Amino acid sequence: MELKHVIPNMEKMFGNLEYAGEGKVEQRRINGRMTTLSRSYNLYSDIQRADDIEVILPQEVGEKFFEHEEKVKLVNARITAEGYKIGERGFTKYILHADDMVKA
């Protein structure tokens, strides 16, 4: 059985989320034209305070515009895991995806 993703309890895991700014835009050349695949955004969490939360949204929802520190909510959030190694040690990177991000 393969684990595809985990559905987090958003209130318990992240609490209130606030918009912290744009992240990266993933693009790829398709048929000779640059095409946007996804966009990431940084969020503040009142529970996960050590680092900003990065969420990846699909390109279908378009670019999002919010005021700095405006409260937001994620639609259909899920977490995936990606393994990698450095030298002889293995690590896991957790990636937060959502179908959309809206004002809370």
Coordinates of N, CA, C and O in Angstrom, one line a residue:
M1 N 0.8 -1.2 0.0 CA 0.0 0.0 0.0 C 0.9 1.2 0.0 O 1.8 1.4 0.8
E2 N 0.6 2.2 -0.9 CA 1.4 3.4 -1.0 C 0.7 4.6 -0.3 O -0.5 4.8 -0.5
L3 N 1.4 5.3 0.4 CA 0.9 6.5 1.1 C 1.0 7.7 0.1 O 2.1 8.1 -0.3
K4 N -0.1 8.2 -0.4 CA -0.1 9.3 -1.3 C 0.0 10.7 -0.6 O 0.7 11.6 -1.1
H5 N -0.8 10.9 0.4 CA -0.8 12.1 1.2 C -1.5 11.9 2.5 O -2.2 10.9 2.7
V6 N -1.4 12.9 3.4 CA -2.0 13.0 4.7 C -2.9 14.2 4.7 O -2.5 15.3 4.3
I7 N -4.1 14.1 5.2 CA -5.0 15.2 5.4 C -4.8 15.7 6.8 O -5.2 15.0 7.8
P8 N -4.3 16.9 7.0 CA -4.0 17.4 8.3 C -5.3 18.0 9.0 O -6.2 18.5 8.3
N9 N -5.3 18.0 10.3 CA -6.4 18.7 11.0 C -5.8 20.1 11.1 O -4.9 20.5 11.9
M10 N -6.3 21.0 10.2 CA -5.7 22.3 10.1 C -5.7 23.2 11.4 O -4.8 23.9 11.6
E11 N -6.8 23.1 12.1 CA -6.9 23.9 13.3 C -5.9 23.5 14.4 O -5.2 24.3 15.0
K12 N -5.7 22.2 14.6 CA -4.8 21.7 15.6 C -3.3 21.8 15.1 O -2.4 22.1 15.9
M13 N -3.1 21.6 13.8 CA -1.7 21.6 13.3 C -1.1 23.0 13.1 O 0.0 23.3 13.4
F14 N -2.0 23.9 12.5 CA -1.5 25.2 12.1 C -2.2 26.3 12.8 O -1.7 27.5 12.8
G15 N -3.4 26.1 13.4 CA -4.1 27.2 14.0 C -4.6 28.2 13.0 O -5.1 27.9 11.9
N16 N -4.4 29.5 13.3 CA -4.7 30.6 12.4 C -3.6 30.8 11.4 O -2.4 30.9 11.8
L17 N -3.9 31.0 10.1 CA -2.9 31.2 9.1 C -3.1 32.6 8.6 O -4.2 33.1 8.4
E18 N -1.9 33.3 8.4 CA -1.9 34.6 7.8 C -0.9 34.7 6.6 O 0.1 34.0 6.6
Y19 N -1.3 35.5 5.6 CA -0.5 35.6 4.4 C 0.8 36.3 4.7 O 0.8 37.4 5.3
A20 N 1.9 35.7 4.3 CA 3.3 36.3 4.5 C 4.0 36.6 3.3 O 5.1 37.2 3.3
G21 N 3.4 36.4 2.1 CA 4.1 36.8 0.8 C 4.2 35.6 -0.2 O 3.9 34.5 0.1
E22 N 4.6 36.0 -1.4 CA 4.7 35.0 -2.4 C 6.0 34.2 -2.3 O 7.0 34.7 -1.7
G23 N 5.9 33.0 -2.8 CA 7.1 32.1 -2.8 C 7.6 32.0 -4.2 O 7.8 33.0 -4.9
K24 N 7.8 30.8 -4.6 CA 8.4 30.5 -5.9 C 7.3 30.1 -7.0 O 6.2 29.7 -6.6
V25 N 7.6 30.3 -8.2 CA 6.8 30.0 -9.3 C 7.5 28.9 -10.1 O 8.6 29.0 -10.5
E26 N 6.9 27.7 -10.2 CA 7.5 26.6 -10.9 C 7.0 26.7 -12.4 O 5.8 26.6 -12.6
Q27 N 7.9 26.8 -13.3 CA 7.6 26.9 -14.7 C 8.3 25.8 -15.5 O 9.4 25.4 -15.1
R28 N 7.8 25.5 -16.6 CA 8.4 24.5 -17.5 C 8.1 24.9 -19.0 O 7.0 25.4 -19.3
R29 N 9.0 24.6 -19.8 CA 8.8 24.9 -21.3 C 8.0 23.8 -21.9 O 8.4 22.6 -21.9
I30 N 6.8 24.1 -22.4 CA 6.0 23.1 -23.0 C 5.7 23.6 -24.4 O 5.1 24.7 -24.6
N31 N 6.0 22.8 -25.4 CA 5.8 23.2 -26.8 C 6.4 24.6 -27.1 O 5.8 25.4 -27.8
G32 N 7.6 24.8 -26.6 CA 8.3 26.0 -26.9 C 7.9 27.3 -26.1 O 8.5 28.3 -26.3
R33 N 6.9 27.1 -25.2 CA 6.5 28.3 -24.4 C 6.6 28.0 -22.9 O 6.3 26.9 -22.5
M34 N 7.0 29.0 -22.2 CA 7.1 28.8 -20.7 C 5.7 28.8 -20.2 O 4.8 29.6 -20.4
T35 N 5.4 27.7 -19.4 CA 4.1 27.5 -18.8 C 4.2 27.4 -17.3 O 5.1 26.7 -16.8
T36 N 3.4 28.0 -16.5 CA 3.4 28.0 -15.1 C 2.7 26.7 -14.7 O 1.6 26.3 -15.1
L37 N 3.4 25.9 -13.8 CA 2.8 24.6 -13.3 C 2.2 24.8 -11.9 O 1.2 24.2 -11.6
S38 N 2.9 25.6 -11.0 CA 2.4 25.8 -9.7 C 3.0 27.1 -9.1 O 4.0 27.6 -9.6
R39 N 2.4 27.6 -8.0 CA 2.9 28.8 -7.3 C 2.9 28.4 -5.8 O 2.0 27.7 -5.3
S40 N 3.9 28.9 -5.1 CA 4.0 28.7 -3.7 C 3.8 30.0 -3.0 O 4.1 31.1 -3.5
Y41 N 3.3 30.0 -1.8 CA 3.0 31.1 -0.9 C 3.5 30.8 0.5 O 3.4 29.7 0.9
N42 N 4.0 31.8 1.2 CA 4.4 31.7 2.5 C 3.3 32.2 3.5 O 2.7 33.2 3.2
L43 N 3.1 31.4 4.6 CA 2.1 31.8 5.5 C 2.7 31.8 6.9 O 3.7 31.1 7.2
Y44 N 2.1 32.6 7.8 CA 2.4 32.6 9.2 C 1.4 31.7 9.9 O 0.2 31.7 9.6
S45 N 1.9 31.0 10.9 CA 1.0 30.1 11.7 C 1.2 30.5 13.2 O 2.3 30.7 13.6
D46 N 0.1 30.6 14.0 CA 0.2 30.9 15.4 C 0.5 29.7 16.2 O 0.8 29.8 17.4
I47 N 0.6 28.5 15.6 CA 1.0 27.3 16.3 C 2.4 26.9 15.9 O 3.3 26.6 16.7
Q48 N 2.6 26.8 14.6 CA 4.0 26.4 14.0 C 4.8 27.7 13.9 O 4.9 28.3 12.8
R49 N 5.4 28.2 14.9 CA 6.0 29.5 15.0 C 7.5 29.5 14.5 O 8.0 30.5 14.3
A50 N 8.1 28.4 14.5 CA 9.6 28.3 14.2 C 9.9 28.8 12.8 O 10.8 29.5 12.6
D51 N 9.1 28.3 11.8 CA 9.3 28.7 10.4 C 8.0 29.1 9.8 O 6.9 28.8 10.3
D52 N 8.1 29.8 8.6 CA 6.9 30.1 7.8 C 6.4 28.8 7.2 O 7.2 27.8 7.0
I53 N 5.1 28.7 7.0 CA 4.5 27.6 6.3 C 4.5 27.9 4.8 O 4.1 29.0 4.4
E54 N 5.0 27.0 4.0 CA 4.9 27.1 2.5 C 3.9 26.2 2.0 O 3.8 25.0 2.2
V55 N 2.9 26.8 1.2 CA 1.9 26.0 0.6 C 2.0 26.1 -0.9 O 2.3 27.2 -1.5
I56 N 1.8 25.1 -1.6 CA 1.8 25.0 -3.1 C 0.4 24.9 -3.7 O -0.3 24.0 -3.3
L57 N 0.1 25.8 -4.6 CA -1.2 25.8 -5.2 C -1.1 25.5 -6.7 O -0.1 25.9 -7.3
P58 N -2.0 24.8 -7.3 CA -1.9 24.5 -8.7 C -2.1 25.8 -9.6 O -2.8 26.7 -9.1
Q59 N -1.6 25.8 -10.8 CA -1.7 27.0 -11.6 C -3.2 27.3 -12.0 O -3.5 28.4 -12.3
E60 N -4.1 26.3 -12.0 CA -5.5 26.6 -12.4 C -6.1 27.6 -11.5 O -7.1 28.3 -12.0
V61 N -5.7 27.8 -10.3 CA -6.4 28.8 -9.4 C -5.8 30.2 -9.7 O -6.4 31.2 -9.2
G62 N -4.7 30.3 -10.4 CA -4.2 31.6 -10.8 C -3.4 32.2 -9.6 O -3.2 31.6 -8.6
E63 N -2.9 33.4 -9.9 CA -2.1 34.1 -8.9 C -3.0 34.7 -7.8 O -4.1 35.2 -8.1
K64 N -2.6 34.6 -6.5 CA -3.3 35.1 -5.4 C -2.8 36.4 -4.9 O -1.6 36.6 -4.8
F65 N -3.7 37.3 -4.5 CA -3.3 38.6 -4.0 C -4.0 38.8 -2.6 O -5.2 38.8 -2.6
F66 N -3.2 39.0 -1.6 CA -3.7 39.2 -0.2 C -2.9 40.3 0.4 O -1.7 40.6 0.0
E67 N -3.5 41.0 1.4 CA -2.7 42.0 2.2 C -1.8 41.2 3.1 O -2.1 40.1 3.5
H68 N -0.6 41.8 3.4 CA 0.3 41.2 4.3 C -0.3 41.0 5.7 O -1.0 41.9 6.2
E69 N -0.2 39.8 6.2 CA -0.8 39.3 7.5 C -2.3 39.2 7.5 O -2.9 39.2 8.5
E70 N -2.9 39.2 6.3 CA -4.4 39.0 6.2 C -4.6 37.5 6.5 O -3.9 36.6 6.0
K71 N -5.7 37.2 7.2 CA -6.0 35.8 7.6 C -6.5 35.1 6.3 O -7.4 35.6 5.6
V72 N -6.0 33.9 6.1 CA -6.4 33.0 5.0 C -6.8 31.6 5.4 O -6.5 31.2 6.6
K73 N -7.4 30.9 4.6 CA -7.8 29.5 4.8 C -7.5 28.7 3.6 O -7.6 29.2 2.4
L74 N -7.0 27.5 3.8 CA -6.6 26.6 2.7 C -7.8 25.7 2.4 O -8.5 25.2 3.3
V75 N -8.0 25.4 1.1 CA -9.1 24.5 0.6 C -8.5 23.2 0.3 O -7.6 23.1 -0.5
N76 N -9.0 22.1 0.9 CA -8.5 20.7 0.6 C -7.0 20.6 0.8 O -6.3 20.1 -0.1
A77 N -6.5 21.0 1.9 CA -5.1 20.9 2.2 C -4.7 19.4 2.4 O -5.4 18.6 3.0
R78 N -3.5 19.1 2.0 CA -2.9 17.8 2.2 C -1.4 17.9 2.2 O -0.8 18.8 1.7
I79 N -0.8 16.9 2.9 CA 0.7 16.9 3.1 C 1.3 15.7 2.4 O 0.8 14.6 2.6
T80 N 2.3 15.9 1.6 CA 3.0 14.8 1.0 C 4.4 14.8 1.6 O 4.9 15.8 2.2
A81 N 5.1 13.7 1.5 CA 6.5 13.5 2.0 C 7.4 13.2 0.8 O 7.1 12.4 -0.1
E82 N 8.6 13.8 0.9 CA 9.6 13.5 -0.2 C 10.9 13.2 0.5 O 11.4 13.9 1.4
G83 N 11.5 12.0 0.2 CA 12.7 11.6 0.8 C 13.9 12.1 0.0 O 13.9 12.2 -1.2
Y84 N 15.0 12.3 0.7 CA 16.3 12.7 0.1 C 17.4 12.3 1.0 O 17.2 12.0 2.2
K85 N 18.6 12.3 0.5 CA 19.8 11.9 1.3 C 20.9 12.9 1.1 O 21.1 13.5 0.0
I86 N 21.6 13.1 2.2 CA 22.8 13.9 2.2 C 23.9 13.0 2.7 O 23.9 12.6 3.9
G87 N 24.9 12.7 1.9 CA 25.9 11.7 2.3 C 25.3 10.4 2.6 O 24.6 9.8 1.7
E88 N 25.4 9.9 3.8 CA 24.9 8.6 4.2 C 23.6 8.7 5.0 O 23.1 7.7 5.4
R89 N 23.1 9.9 5.2 CA 21.9 10.1 6.0 C 20.7 10.4 5.2 O 20.7 11.1 4.2
G90 N 19.6 9.9 5.6 CA 18.3 10.1 5.0 C 17.5 11.1 5.7 O 17.5 11.2 6.9
F91 N 16.7 11.9 4.9 CA 15.9 13.0 5.5 C 14.5 13.0 4.8 O 14.4 12.4 3.7
T92 N 13.6 13.6 5.4 CA 12.2 13.8 4.8 C 11.8 15.2 4.8 O 12.0 15.9 5.7
K93 N 11.3 15.6 3.6 CA 10.8 17.0 3.4 C 9.3 16.9 3.3 O 8.8 16.1 2.5
Y94 N 8.5 17.6 4.2 CA 7.1 17.6 4.1 C 6.6 18.7 3.3 O 7.1 19.9 3.5
I95 N 5.7 18.5 2.4 CA 5.2 19.5 1.4 C 3.7 19.7 1.6 O 3.0 18.7 1.5
L96 N 3.3 20.9 1.8 CA 1.9 21.2 2.0 C 1.3 21.7 0.7 O 1.8 22.6 0.1
H97 N 0.2 21.0 0.2 CA -0.5 21.4 -1.0 C -1.9 21.7 -0.7 O -2.4 21.2 0.3
A98 N -2.5 22.6 -1.5 CA -3.9 22.9 -1.3 C -4.5 23.1 -2.7 O -3.8 23.5 -3.6
D99 N -5.8 23.0 -2.8 CA -6.5 23.2 -4.1 C -6.7 24.7 -4.3 O -6.8 25.2 -5.4
D100 N -6.8 25.5 -3.2 CA -7.0 27.0 -3.3 C -6.7 27.6 -1.9 O -6.6 26.9 -0.9
M101 N -6.6 28.9 -1.9 CA -6.4 29.7 -0.7 C -7.3 30.9 -0.8 O -7.3 31.6 -1.8
V102 N -8.1 31.0 0.3 CA -9.2 32.1 0.3 C -9.1 32.9 1.6 O -8.4 32.4 2.5
K103 N -9.7 34.0 1.6 CA -9.8 34.8 2.8 C -10.5 34.1 3.9 O -11.5 33.4 3.6
A104 N -10.0 34.2 5.1 CA -10.7 33.5 6.2 C -11.9 34.3 6.8 O -11.9 35.4 6.7

